[in-house]
PDB file of N, CA and C in Angstrom:
ATOM      1  N   MET A   1     121.197  91.562  81.762  1.00 41.00           N
ATOM      2  CA  MET A   1     120.529  92.768  81.289  1.00 41.00           C
ATOM      3  C   MET A   1     119.705  92.431  80.059  1.00 41.00           C
ATOM      4  N   ALA A   2     118.498  92.949  79.997  1.00 49.00           N
ATOM      5  CA  ALA A   2     117.600  92.669  78.879  1.00 49.00           C
ATOM      6  C   ALA A   2     118.058  93.411  77.638  1.00 49.00           C
ATOM      7  N   ALA A   3     117.832  92.792  76.494  1.00 53.00           N
ATOM      8  CA  ALA A   3     118.144  93.436  75.228  1.00 53.00           C
ATOM      9  C   ALA A   3     117.180  94.592  75.008  1.00 53.00           C
ATOM     10  N   ASP A   4     117.583  95.582  74.209  1.00 55.00           N
ATOM     11  CA  ASP A   4     116.692  96.707  73.916  1.00 55.00           C
ATOM     12  C   ASP A   4     115.357  96.191  73.419  1.00 55.00           C
ATOM     13  N   GLY A   5     114.284  96.770  73.907  1.00 51.00           N
ATOM     14  CA  GLY A   5     112.940  96.372  73.512  1.00 51.00           C
ATOM     15  C   GLY A   5     112.394  95.209  74.312  1.00 51.00           C
ATOM     16  N   ASP A   6     113.241  94.516  75.100  1.00 58.00           N
ATOM     17  CA  ASP A   6     112.783  93.390  75.900  1.00 58.00           C
ATOM     18  C   ASP A   6     112.570  93.779  77.359  1.00 58.00           C
ATOM     19  N   ALA A   7     112.902  94.991  77.719  1.00 59.00           N
ATOM     20  CA  ALA A   7     112.781  95.421  79.110  1.00 59.00           C
ATOM     21  C   ALA A   7     111.316  95.507  79.515  1.00 59.00           C
ATOM     22  N   ARG A   8     111.055  95.176  80.771  1.00 77.00           N
ATOM     23  CA  ARG A   8     109.711  95.310  81.321  1.00 77.00           C
ATOM     24  C   ARG A   8     109.712  96.524  82.234  1.00 77.00           C
ATOM     25  N   LEU A   9     108.603  97.232  82.216  1.00 83.00           N
ATOM     26  CA  LEU A   9     108.530  98.477  82.953  1.00 83.00           C
ATOM     27  C   LEU A   9     107.157  98.595  83.607  1.00 83.00           C
ATOM     28  N   ILE A  10     107.130  99.055  84.855  1.00 90.00           N
ATOM     29  CA  ILE A  10     105.885  99.387  85.533  1.00 90.00           C
ATOM     30  C   ILE A  10     105.936 100.870  85.869  1.00 90.00           C
ATOM     31  N   LEU A  11     104.973 101.620  85.340  1.00 89.00           N
ATOM     32  CA  LEU A  11     104.849 103.051  85.605  1.00 89.00           C
ATOM     33  C   LEU A  11     103.661 103.250  86.541  1.00 89.00           C
ATOM     34  N   VAL A  12     103.830 104.086  87.538  1.00 92.00           N
ATOM     35  CA  VAL A  12     102.734 104.417  88.448  1.00 92.00           C
ATOM     36  C   VAL A  12     102.647 105.935  88.523  1.00 92.00           C
ATOM     37  N   SER A  13     101.484 106.475  88.176  1.00 91.00           N
ATOM     38  CA  SER A  13     101.298 107.920  88.224  1.00 91.00           C
ATOM     39  C   SER A  13      99.822 108.228  88.423  1.00 91.00           C
ATOM     40  N   HIS A  14      99.545 109.444  88.815  1.00 93.00           N
ATOM     41  CA  HIS A  14      98.150 109.860  88.989  1.00 93.00           C
ATOM     42  C   HIS A  14      97.442 109.873  87.638  1.00 93.00           C
ATOM     43  N   ARG A  15      98.024 110.557  86.669  1.00 91.00           N
ATOM     44  CA  ARG A  15      97.449 110.626  85.322  1.00 91.00           C
ATOM     45  C   ARG A  15      97.987 109.483  84.478  1.00 91.00           C
ATOM     46  N   GLY A  16      97.137 108.984  83.615  1.00 91.00           N
ATOM     47  CA  GLY A  16      97.545 107.912  82.719  1.00 91.00           C
ATOM     48  C   GLY A  16      97.779 108.419  81.309  1.00 91.00           C
ATOM     49  N   PRO A  17      98.156 107.522  80.409  1.00 90.00           N
ATOM     50  CA  PRO A  17      98.466 107.917  79.035  1.00 90.00           C
ATOM     51  C   PRO A  17      97.240 108.315  78.228  1.00 90.00           C
ATOM     52  N   VAL A  18      96.041 107.903  78.673  1.00 92.00           N
ATOM     53  CA  VAL A  18      94.800 108.290  78.000  1.00 92.00           C
ATOM     54  C   VAL A  18      93.749 108.633  79.049  1.00 92.00           C
ATOM     55  N   GLN A  19      92.747 109.347  78.600  1.00 94.00           N
ATOM     56  CA  GLN A  19      91.579 109.638  79.421  1.00 94.00           C
ATOM     57  C   GLN A  19      90.358 109.314  78.575  1.00 94.00           C
ATOM     58  N   PHE A  20      89.498 108.473  79.102  1.00 95.00           N
ATOM     59  CA  PHE A  20      88.300 108.069  78.378  1.00 95.00           C
ATOM     60  C   PHE A  20      87.149 108.999  78.712  1.00 95.00           C
ATOM     61  N   ASP A  21      86.268 109.192  77.732  1.00 95.00           N
ATOM     62  CA  ASP A  21      85.088 110.019  77.910  1.00 95.00           C
ATOM     63  C   ASP A  21      83.962 109.390  77.092  1.00 95.00           C
ATOM     64  N   ARG A  22      82.761 109.865  77.280  1.00 94.00           N
ATOM     65  CA  ARG A  22      81.617 109.349  76.526  1.00 94.00           C
ATOM     66  C   ARG A  22      80.826 110.523  75.998  1.00 94.00           C
ATOM     67  N   GLN A  23      80.518 110.462  74.710  1.00 92.00           N
ATOM     68  CA  GLN A  23      79.655 111.441  74.058  1.00 92.00           C
ATOM     69  C   GLN A  23      78.476 110.657  73.493  1.00 92.00           C
ATOM     70  N   GLY A  24      77.338 110.689  74.167  1.00 93.00           N
ATOM     71  CA  GLY A  24      76.186 109.897  73.734  1.00 93.00           C
ATOM     72  C   GLY A  24      76.489 108.416  73.864  1.00 93.00           C
ATOM     73  N   ASP A  25      76.409 107.710  72.748  1.00 92.00           N
ATOM     74  CA  ASP A  25      76.677 106.269  72.738  1.00 92.00           C
ATOM     75  C   ASP A  25      78.129 105.941  72.429  1.00 92.00           C
ATOM     76  N   GLU A  26      78.935 106.942  72.119  1.00 92.00           N
ATOM     77  CA  GLU A  26      80.311 106.719  71.675  1.00 92.00           C
ATOM     78  C   GLU A  26      81.322 106.977  72.781  1.00 92.00           C
ATOM     79  N   ARG A  27      82.245 106.039  72.965  1.00 92.00           N
ATOM     80  CA  ARG A  27      83.368 106.226  73.883  1.00 92.00           C
ATOM     81  C   ARG A  27      84.499 106.880  73.104  1.00 92.00           C
ATOM     82  N   SER A  28      85.139 107.838  73.729  1.00 91.00           N
ATOM     83  CA  SER A  28      86.305 108.464  73.107  1.00 91.00           C
ATOM     84  C   SER A  28      87.503 108.306  74.040  1.00 91.00           C
ATOM     85  N   ALA A  29      88.676 108.374  73.454  1.00 91.00           N
ATOM     86  CA  ALA A  29      89.920 108.297  74.213  1.00 91.00           C
ATOM     87  C   ALA A  29      90.825 109.419  73.738  1.00 91.00           C
ATOM     88  N   GLU A  30      91.270 110.226  74.690  1.00 90.00           N
ATOM     89  CA  GLU A  30      92.187 111.318  74.371  1.00 90.00           C
ATOM     90  C   GLU A  30      93.473 111.126  75.144  1.00 90.00           C
ATOM     91  N   ARG A  31      94.549 111.602  74.579  1.00 88.00           N
ATOM     92  CA  ARG A  31      95.844 111.528  75.243  1.00 88.00           C
ATOM     93  C   ARG A  31      95.748 112.229  76.590  1.00 88.00           C
ATOM     94  N   GLY A  32      96.304 111.590  77.615  1.00 87.00           N
ATOM     95  CA  GLY A  32      96.308 112.182  78.940  1.00 87.00           C
ATOM     96  C   GLY A  32      97.163 113.438  78.966  1.00 87.00           C
ATOM     97  N   GLY A  33      96.849 114.333  79.870  1.00 84.00           N
ATOM     98  CA  GLY A  33      97.580 115.585  79.979  1.00 84.00           C
ATOM     99  C   GLY A  33      98.762 115.483  80.921  1.00 84.00           C
ATOM    100  N   GLY A  34      99.661 116.414  80.781  1.00 82.00           N
ATOM    101  CA  GLY A  34     100.787 116.503  81.698  1.00 82.00           C
ATOM    102  C   GLY A  34     102.113 116.114  81.077  1.00 82.00           C
ATOM    103  N   GLY A  35     103.166 116.602  81.678  1.00 84.00           N
ATOM    104  CA  GLY A  35     104.511 116.374  81.172  1.00 84.00           C
ATOM    105  C   GLY A  35     104.975 114.933  81.276  1.00 84.00           C
ATOM    106  N   LEU A  36     104.592 114.242  82.343  1.00 83.00           N
ATOM    107  CA  LEU A  36     104.996 112.846  82.501  1.00 83.00           C
ATOM    108  C   LEU A  36     104.411 111.987  81.386  1.00 83.00           C
ATOM    109  N   VAL A  37     103.142 112.204  81.077  1.00 84.00           N
ATOM    110  CA  VAL A  37     102.502 111.457  79.991  1.00 84.00           C
ATOM    111  C   VAL A  37     103.230 111.717  78.681  1.00 84.00           C
ATOM    112  N   THR A  38     103.526 112.973  78.413  1.00 81.00           N
ATOM    113  CA  THR A  38     104.237 113.333  77.188  1.00 81.00           C
ATOM    114  C   THR A  38     105.600 112.645  77.122  1.00 81.00           C
ATOM    115  N   ALA A  39     106.318 112.671  78.215  1.00 82.00           N
ATOM    116  CA  ALA A  39     107.675 112.122  78.240  1.00 82.00           C
ATOM    117  C   ALA A  39     107.703 110.603  78.135  1.00 82.00           C
ATOM    118  N   LEU A  40     106.744 109.929  78.746  1.00 81.00           N
ATOM    119  CA  LEU A  40     106.835 108.474  78.853  1.00 81.00           C
ATOM    120  C   LEU A  40     105.967 107.680  77.894  1.00 81.00           C
ATOM    121  N   SER A  41     104.952 108.273  77.307  1.00 73.00           N
ATOM    122  CA  SER A  41     104.046 107.523  76.439  1.00 73.00           C
ATOM    123  C   SER A  41     104.768 106.873  75.273  1.00 73.00           C
ATOM    124  N   GLY A  42     105.596 107.618  74.589  1.00 72.00           N
ATOM    125  CA  GLY A  42     106.310 107.063  73.447  1.00 72.00           C
ATOM    126  C   GLY A  42     107.235 105.934  73.838  1.00 72.00           C
ATOM    127  N   MET A  43     107.965 106.108  74.922  1.00 77.00           N
ATOM    128  CA  MET A  43     108.894 105.073  75.378  1.00 77.00           C
ATOM    129  C   MET A  43     108.147 103.818  75.794  1.00 77.00           C
ATOM    130  N   ALA A  44     107.096 103.972  76.591  1.00 71.00           N
ATOM    131  CA  ALA A  44     106.354 102.812  77.083  1.00 71.00           C
ATOM    132  C   ALA A  44     105.721 102.042  75.932  1.00 71.00           C
ATOM    133  N   GLY A  45     105.270 102.740  74.903  1.00 64.00           N
ATOM    134  CA  GLY A  45     104.656 102.080  73.756  1.00 64.00           C
ATOM    135  C   GLY A  45     105.622 101.257  72.934  1.00 64.00           C
ATOM    136  N   ARG A  46     106.920 101.509  73.078  1.00 73.00           N
ATOM    137  CA  ARG A  46     107.928 100.775  72.308  1.00 73.00           C
ATOM    138  C   ARG A  46     108.457  99.543  73.037  1.00 73.00           C
ATOM    139  N   LEU A  47     108.172  99.443  74.317  1.00 73.00           N
ATOM    140  CA  LEU A  47     108.667  98.307  75.081  1.00 73.00           C
ATOM    141  C   LEU A  47     107.840  97.067  74.792  1.00 73.00           C
ATOM    142  N   ARG A  48     108.474  95.922  74.905  1.00 74.00           N
ATOM    143  CA  ARG A  48     107.783  94.668  74.677  1.00 74.00           C
ATOM    144  C   ARG A  48     106.669  94.475  75.706  1.00 74.00           C
ATOM    145  N   GLU A  49     106.930  94.905  76.927  1.00 82.00           N
ATOM    146  CA  GLU A  49     105.916  94.764  77.971  1.00 82.00           C
ATOM    147  C   GLU A  49     106.040  95.924  78.944  1.00 82.00           C
ATOM    148  N   ALA A  50     104.983  96.709  79.050  1.00 85.00           N
ATOM    149  CA  ALA A  50     104.955  97.819  79.999  1.00 85.00           C
ATOM    150  C   ALA A  50     103.566  97.875  80.623  1.00 85.00           C
ATOM    151  N   ARG A  51     103.521  98.147  81.908  1.00 90.00           N
ATOM    152  CA  ARG A  51     102.264  98.322  82.631  1.00 90.00           C
ATOM    153  C   ARG A  51     102.237  99.740  83.180  1.00 90.00           C
ATOM    154  N   TRP A  52     101.151 100.442  82.942  1.00 91.00           N
ATOM    155  CA  TRP A  52     100.979 101.791  83.460  1.00 91.00           C
ATOM    156  C   TRP A  52      99.795 101.758  84.412  1.00 91.00           C
ATOM    157  N   VAL A  53     100.032 102.040  85.681  1.00 95.00           N
ATOM    158  CA  VAL A  53      98.999 102.062  86.709  1.00 95.00           C
ATOM    159  C   VAL A  53      98.691 103.525  87.002  1.00 95.00           C
ATOM    160  N   CYS A  54      97.406 103.873  86.926  1.00 96.00           N
ATOM    161  CA  CYS A  54      97.026 105.276  87.125  1.00 96.00           C
ATOM    162  C   CYS A  54      95.636 105.351  87.741  1.00 96.00           C
ATOM    163  N   ALA A  55      95.266 106.546  88.125  1.00 96.00           N
ATOM    164  CA  ALA A  55      93.939 106.789  88.685  1.00 96.00           C
ATOM    165  C   ALA A  55      92.901 106.839  87.569  1.00 96.00           C
ATOM    166  N   ALA A  56      91.730 106.300  87.848  1.00 97.00           N
ATOM    167  CA  ALA A  56      90.581 106.439  86.956  1.00 97.00           C
ATOM    168  C   ALA A  56      89.938 107.782  87.288  1.00 97.00           C
ATOM    169  N   LEU A  57      90.191 108.791  86.471  1.00 96.00           N
ATOM    170  CA  LEU A  57      89.814 110.164  86.808  1.00 96.00           C
ATOM    171  C   LEU A  57      88.399 110.544  86.382  1.00 96.00           C
ATOM    172  N   THR A  58      87.909 109.964  85.289  1.00 96.00           N
ATOM    173  CA  THR A  58      86.584 110.326  84.787  1.00 96.00           C
ATOM    174  C   THR A  58      85.605 109.174  85.029  1.00 96.00           C
ATOM    175  N   ASP A  59      84.328 109.461  84.876  1.00 97.00           N
ATOM    176  CA  ASP A  59      83.326 108.399  84.991  1.00 97.00           C
ATOM    177  C   ASP A  59      83.593 107.299  83.965  1.00 97.00           C
ATOM    178  N   GLU A  60      83.991 107.695  82.768  1.00 96.00           N
ATOM    179  CA  GLU A  60      84.250 106.685  81.723  1.00 96.00           C
ATOM    180  C   GLU A  60      85.523 105.907  82.011  1.00 96.00           C
ATOM    181  N   ASP A  61      86.536 106.541  82.600  1.00 96.00           N
ATOM    182  CA  ASP A  61      87.724 105.800  83.058  1.00 96.00           C
ATOM    183  C   ASP A  61      87.296 104.708  84.040  1.00 96.00           C
ATOM    184  N   ARG A  62      86.415 105.065  84.967  1.00 97.00           N
ATOM    185  CA  ARG A  62      85.947 104.089  85.953  1.00 97.00           C
ATOM    186  C   ARG A  62      85.143 102.976  85.294  1.00 97.00           C
ATOM    187  N   ALA A  63      84.378 103.303  84.258  1.00 96.00           N
ATOM    188  CA  ALA A  63      83.620 102.280  83.527  1.00 96.00           C
ATOM    189  C   ALA A  63      84.570 101.314  82.818  1.00 96.00           C
ATOM    190  N   VAL A  64      85.630 101.856  82.198  1.00 95.00           N
ATOM    191  CA  VAL A  64      86.623 101.000  81.522  1.00 95.00           C
ATOM    192  C   VAL A  64      87.311 100.103  82.546  1.00 95.00           C
ATOM    193  N   ALA A  65      87.690 100.661  83.682  1.00 96.00           N
ATOM    194  CA  ALA A  65      88.334  99.858  84.732  1.00 96.00           C
ATOM    195  C   ALA A  65      87.405  98.741  85.196  1.00 96.00           C
ATOM    196  N   ALA A  66      86.129  99.054  85.376  1.00 97.00           N
ATOM    197  CA  ALA A  66      85.160  98.045  85.824  1.00 97.00           C
ATOM    198  C   ALA A  66      84.974  96.944  84.781  1.00 97.00           C
ATOM    199  N   GLU A  67      85.017  97.304  83.502  1.00 95.00           N
ATOM    200  CA  GLU A  67      84.890  96.307  82.436  1.00 95.00           C
ATOM    201  C   GLU A  67      85.998  95.264  82.501  1.00 95.00           C
ATOM    202  N   HIS A  68      87.126  95.639  83.097  1.00 95.00           N
ATOM    203  CA  HIS A  68      88.275  94.739  83.198  1.00 95.00           C
ATOM    204  C   HIS A  68      88.485  94.237  84.620  1.00 95.00           C
ATOM    205  N   ASP A  69      87.477  94.417  85.471  1.00 96.00           N
ATOM    206  CA  ASP A  69      87.539  93.964  86.863  1.00 96.00           C
ATOM    207  C   ASP A  69      88.789  94.457  87.586  1.00 96.00           C
ATOM    208  N   GLY A  70      89.227  95.671  87.251  1.00 92.00           N
ATOM    209  CA  GLY A  70      90.390  96.253  87.900  1.00 92.00           C
ATOM    210  C   GLY A  70      91.722  95.712  87.428  1.00 92.00           C
ATOM    211  N   ARG A  71      91.718  94.847  86.430  1.00 95.00           N
ATOM    212  CA  ARG A  71      92.968  94.268  85.908  1.00 95.00           C
ATOM    213  C   ARG A  71      93.514  95.139  84.782  1.00 95.00           C
ATOM    214  N   SER A  72      94.756  94.891  84.428  1.00 94.00           N
ATOM    215  CA  SER A  72      95.347  95.633  83.312  1.00 94.00           C
ATOM    216  C   SER A  72      94.793  95.107  81.998  1.00 94.00           C
ATOM    217  N   PHE A  73      94.843  95.949  80.974  1.00 93.00           N
ATOM    218  CA  PHE A  73      94.344  95.588  79.651  1.00 93.00           C
ATOM    219  C   PHE A  73      95.224  96.227  78.590  1.00 93.00           C
ATOM    220  N   ALA A  74      95.206  95.635  77.411  1.00 90.00           N
ATOM    221  CA  ALA A  74      95.993  96.163  76.289  1.00 90.00           C
ATOM    222  C   ALA A  74      95.379  97.483  75.840  1.00 90.00           C
ATOM    223  N   LEU A  75      96.128  98.535  75.959  1.00 85.00           N
ATOM    224  CA  LEU A  75      95.617  99.864  75.655  1.00 85.00           C
ATOM    225  C   LEU A  75      95.287 100.030  74.180  1.00 85.00           C
ATOM    226  N   ASP A  76      96.102  99.464  73.296  1.00 81.00           N
ATOM    227  CA  ASP A  76      95.877  99.676  71.867  1.00 81.00           C
ATOM    228  C   ASP A  76      94.526  99.144  71.411  1.00 81.00           C
ATOM    229  N   LYS A  77      94.015  98.092  72.029  1.00 76.00           N
ATOM    230  CA  LYS A  77      92.710  97.555  71.634  1.00 76.00           C
ATOM    231  C   LYS A  77      91.593  98.556  71.944  1.00 76.00           C
ATOM    232  N   HIS A  78      91.688  99.253  73.060  1.00 73.00           N
ATOM    233  CA  HIS A  78      90.682 100.267  73.399  1.00 73.00           C
ATOM    234  C   HIS A  78      90.810 101.470  72.486  1.00 73.00           C
ATOM    235  N   LEU A  79      92.022 101.838  72.147  1.00 75.00           N
ATOM    236  CA  LEU A  79      92.208 102.990  71.271  1.00 75.00           C
ATOM    237  C   LEU A  79      91.676 102.701  69.876  1.00 75.00           C
ATOM    238  N   GLN A  80      91.894 101.480  69.394  1.00 68.00           N
ATOM    239  CA  GLN A  80      91.367 101.107  68.085  1.00 68.00           C
ATOM    240  C   GLN A  80      89.847 101.118  68.112  1.00 68.00           C
ATOM    241  N   ALA A  81      89.250 100.621  69.201  1.00 66.00           N
ATOM    242  CA  ALA A  81      87.793 100.611  69.326  1.00 66.00           C
ATOM    243  C   ALA A  81      87.247 102.037  69.363  1.00 66.00           C
ATOM    244  N   ALA A  82      88.003 102.949  69.957  1.00 61.00           N
ATOM    245  CA  ALA A  82      87.575 104.348  70.028  1.00 61.00           C
ATOM    246  C   ALA A  82      87.987 105.121  68.783  1.00 61.00           C
ATOM    247  N   GLY A  83      88.686 104.447  67.848  1.00 58.00           N
ATOM    248  CA  GLY A  83      89.085 105.094  66.607  1.00 58.00           C
ATOM    249  C   GLY A  83      90.259 106.028  66.748  1.00 58.00           C
ATOM    250  N   GLU A  84      91.074 105.832  67.789  1.00 54.00           N
ATOM    251  CA  GLU A  84      92.200 106.714  68.034  1.00 54.00           C
ATOM    252  C   GLU A  84      93.437 105.907  68.360  1.00 54.00           C
ATOM    253  N   GLN A  85      94.584 106.536  68.270  1.00 47.00           N
ATOM    254  CA  GLN A  85      95.856 105.962  68.690  1.00 47.00           C
ATOM    255  C   GLN A  85      96.590 107.052  69.456  1.00 47.00           C
ATOM    256  N   ALA A  86      97.068 106.736  70.636  1.00 44.00           N
ATOM    257  CA  ALA A  86      97.779 107.738  71.430  1.00 44.00           C
ATOM    258  C   ALA A  86      99.051 108.150  70.708  1.00 44.00           C
ATOM    259  N   ALA A  87      99.432 109.387  70.880  1.00 41.00           N
ATOM    260  CA  ALA A  87     100.631 109.909  70.231  1.00 41.00           C
ATOM    261  C   ALA A  87     101.847 109.084  70.605  1.00 41.00           C
ATOM    262  N   GLY A  88     102.618 108.676  69.601  1.00 42.00           N
ATOM    263  CA  GLY A  88     103.861 107.954  69.843  1.00 42.00           C
ATOM    264  C   GLY A  88     103.669 106.474  70.080  1.00 42.00           C
ATOM    265  N   GLU A  89     102.456 105.963  70.013  1.00 42.00           N
ATOM    266  CA  GLU A  89     102.234 104.549  70.250  1.00 42.00           C
ATOM    267  C   GLU A  89     101.857 103.859  68.963  1.00 42.00           C
ATOM    268  N   GLU A  90     102.337 102.648  68.828  1.00 44.00           N
ATOM    269  CA  GLU A  90     101.986 101.814  67.701  1.00 44.00           C
ATOM    270  C   GLU A  90     101.204 100.638  68.231  1.00 44.00           C
ATOM    271  N   ALA A  91     100.326 100.084  67.397  1.00 42.00           N
ATOM    272  CA  ALA A  91      99.580  98.902  67.815  1.00 42.00           C
ATOM    273  C   ALA A  91     100.562  97.805  68.155  1.00 42.00           C
ATOM    274  N   ALA A  92     100.337  97.135  69.285  1.00 39.00           N
ATOM    275  CA  ALA A  92     101.324  96.187  69.773  1.00 39.00           C
ATOM    276  C   ALA A  92     100.760  94.803  70.034  1.00 39.00           C
ATOM    277  N   GLY A  93      99.541  94.531  69.620  1.00 45.00           N
ATOM    278  CA  GLY A  93      98.966  93.230  69.888  1.00 45.00           C
ATOM    279  C   GLY A  93      98.850  93.001  71.377  1.00 45.00           C
ATOM    280  N   ASP A  94      99.245  91.804  71.833  1.00 51.00           N
ATOM    281  CA  ASP A  94      99.171  91.502  73.259  1.00 51.00           C
ATOM    282  C   ASP A  94     100.386  92.013  74.013  1.00 51.00           C
ATOM    283  N   ASP A  95     101.461  92.363  73.319  1.00 60.00           N
ATOM    284  CA  ASP A  95     102.620  92.969  73.963  1.00 60.00           C
ATOM    285  C   ASP A  95     102.409  94.471  73.990  1.00 60.00           C
ATOM    286  N   GLY A  96     103.397  95.199  74.452  1.00 78.00           N
ATOM    287  CA  GLY A  96     103.308  96.650  74.448  1.00 78.00           C
ATOM    288  C   GLY A  96     102.709  97.186  75.729  1.00 78.00           C
ATOM    289  N   LEU A  97     102.026  98.299  75.621  1.00 85.00           N
ATOM    290  CA  LEU A  97     101.541  99.029  76.779  1.00 85.00           C
ATOM    291  C   LEU A  97     100.202  98.496  77.262  1.00 85.00           C
ATOM    292  N   HIS A  98     100.161  98.127  78.536  1.00 91.00           N
ATOM    293  CA  HIS A  98      98.933  97.720  79.213  1.00 91.00           C
ATOM    294  C   HIS A  98      98.635  98.754  80.280  1.00 91.00           C
ATOM    295  N   LEU A  99      97.357  98.996  80.492  1.00 93.00           N
ATOM    296  CA  LEU A  99      96.918 100.027  81.411  1.00 93.00           C
ATOM    297  C   LEU A  99      96.096  99.395  82.529  1.00 93.00           C
ATOM    298  N   ARG A 100      96.304  99.867  83.735  1.00 96.00           N
ATOM    299  CA  ARG A 100      95.460  99.476  84.863  1.00 96.00           C
ATOM    300  C   ARG A 100      95.002 100.761  85.544  1.00 96.00           C
ATOM    301  N   MET A 101      93.712 100.976  85.553  1.00 96.00           N
ATOM    302  CA  MET A 101      93.125 102.178  86.158  1.00 96.00           C
ATOM    303  C   MET A 101      92.511 101.777  87.489  1.00 96.00           C
ATOM    304  N   VAL A 102      92.892 102.490  88.547  1.00 95.00           N
ATOM    305  CA  VAL A 102      92.409 102.170  89.887  1.00 95.00           C
ATOM    306  C   VAL A 102      91.718 103.371  90.515  1.00 95.00           C
TER     307      VAL A 102
END
């Protein structure tokens, strides 16, 4: 059994922990809606390694997914670039929450 904080987790849901949008030249990231996002975002952000697979719901979500060739990416780096941090998440470097939008 893995020690606390060392567990790996794969989450699959329609909605993801963030939703990307574009206002002019600026990309924004807002916390995803729904109860599952609320319940799991904080927990997933504390794990050493977590992957969240979700649908790319907006045009900007699809642009972010395309920038990563459909692969997962460190979510905190995108949030920092957008000037935001999802509720309950701390910057995690290369560990922590990774997102894959399909």
